[in-house]
Amino acid sequence: MYRTHTCGELRLEHQGQEITLAGWIQRKRELGGMTFVDLRDRFGITQLVFDENSSTDLKENVKKLGREFVIQVVGTVRERSSKNKNIATGEIEIEVSKLSILSASAVPPFTIEDESDGGDDIRMKYRYLDLRRNPVRENLVLRSKMAHEIRSYLIEREFIETETPVLMKSTPEGARDFVVPSRMNPGEFYALPQSPQIFKQLLMVAGFDRYFQIVKCFRDEDLRADRQPEFTQIDCEMSFVEQEDVLNLFEGMTKHLFKTTKQVDIDNFIRMPYAEAMANYGSDKPDIRFEMMIKDISAVVKGQDFKVFDEAEYIGAICAKGCSEYTRKQLDALTNWVKRPQIGAKGMVYLKYNTDGSLKSSVDKFYNEAELSKWASACQAEAGDLILVLSGDKDKTLKALGELRLEMANQLGLRDKNTYKALWVVDFPLLEWDEETKRYYAMHHPFTAPKPEDIPLLETNPGNVRANAYDLVINGVEIGGGSVRIFNPELQSKMFDLLGFTKESAEAQFGFLMSAFKYGAPPHAGIAFGFDRLVSMFAGLDSIRDTIAFPKNNSGRDVMNDAPSPIADAQLDELQIRIDLKEK
Ligand code: ASP
């Protein structure tokens, strides 16, 4: 037996017992002839003491010990004279009688403690050492617990966990595929799944009724804090259901997760149409922890010879409570902030509703107090508030206002990480027009069903067709999305038509789904949650990286094992591939 207890287990009640522990050396201190060692494993830290009067053998061995050595000790539990209230085993220590060095360690490249001195790059290169640190490991423990709760919630509700292929054909999520060459079919490639979308729909045709999978998906996109080239979805599909059935079941699952892993009860999720989200929050993933909604003030501000507003398609404002005392410097900083290319506003107008009731704006030349007070009432502003106004192209301005709203909320501390507000954004547009290629794209994916009442618009005004598609948004983060699916082959062909597929290309890409639909497809709908994002939100992290045991860096590299990397000529020969990189 390597150990009788873990390093987090022993208490005063074990006093006098002879025990065996094994673990890593976190720290070694020498103090007046005695040596103290903090022994660490996944479960905690226990203090070991090597006394002055230990045997010479033992003393010699203790001298060899360094950080991160793996050792096994036999000893007796005794009460500590100076107790450490910060750790669970802090009332006891082990008087060691026997020591075995199981494994020596080189000096680690950074200190393996909660607060490490290692920078990001070095910690990623030695990720297995980084994972020894409590805060990093705890995220993965949380991840494991959440996966377990998800499984039990869904399996209790008759979902069948089913694996789908990783080597497959290109899928329809609209991102770039990762591809894998086939040795047995020279010159041909598999695509790694962007999601198991088609397979889960086929499982519904197969009569599975309820499917789920916690599954790796692959998308070759540029990376950001909340993206990784391979990420995990909680992927689900259900038959004989309507949109509300899916929303209710997964609202239940989300609440269950909050309850069981965070002991938090969250409010019922409101359903907010996409159009409302865009108009009031300038975003399809509104953060509803705070109000500060966007107001369209076009009608109030036009016609006063202020050219910028008169010529703008849209003029919108937000009202920041209690910010009328913002200084010139703060306002200039905000103006520069909205002018950054990521936000793209041309400028910003402000109106201060001072605490003494007076009004002061950056466009006083064009608007008198009476006019300005109309702005204030349009924004339901009160004395002490600050109104910020952006104008221009409607869609762009709304998005910029949405970003400004979040920035102001950050400045005002309105985005508390420990407050959770979830909602369903529903009625997304079915299609998205792309100016560059002059064609429609599916906003979700080509299998998403239009709202039945909007089907006639497919002929006349496809851009206005709404879909039975929904997103789960928590604290301004898109956590999941899905849709009711098309299950009628004619409607599906029409969709492919609209999306610019020829009969042949639709057949080549999705023929097997279309032929499956000829054999009796049930009405079905589904959803996928971004599992990494959900864990990162629960763990209070800013990036999904630390929810993943072995993540990639921003250039999609695994810096620990140096992937991707060239392969041997022999491997290329087997694949009948010659590398001749084209200039970009
Ligand atoms: N496959 C979709 C996605 O990955 C989710 C769904 O429609 O169920 O976004």
XYZ file of C-alpha atoms in Angstrom, residues 29-36 48-63 78 93-97:
30
model
C 12.530 24.575 5.527
C 15.302 24.041 8.015
C 14.842 25.408 11.480
C 17.188 24.831 14.384
C 18.225 21.307 13.481
C 14.727 20.267 12.391
C 13.534 20.008 8.819
C 9.950 20.809 7.859
C 6.217 16.573 7.820
C 8.872 16.972 10.514
C 12.268 15.365 10.531
C 13.549 15.713 14.100
C 17.076 16.406 15.207
C 17.334 12.980 16.719
C 16.263 11.105 13.587
C 18.638 8.387 12.437
C 21.678 9.485 10.433
C 20.356 7.621 7.436
C 17.146 9.558 7.483
C 18.999 12.837 7.953
C 21.213 12.092 4.955
C 18.208 11.357 2.802
C 16.391 14.508 3.879
C 19.347 16.560 2.671
C 1.120 14.561 16.414
C 2.093 17.290 11.651
C 3.833 13.995 10.949
C 6.901 12.960 12.870
C 8.661 10.979 10.157
C 10.371 7.694 10.927
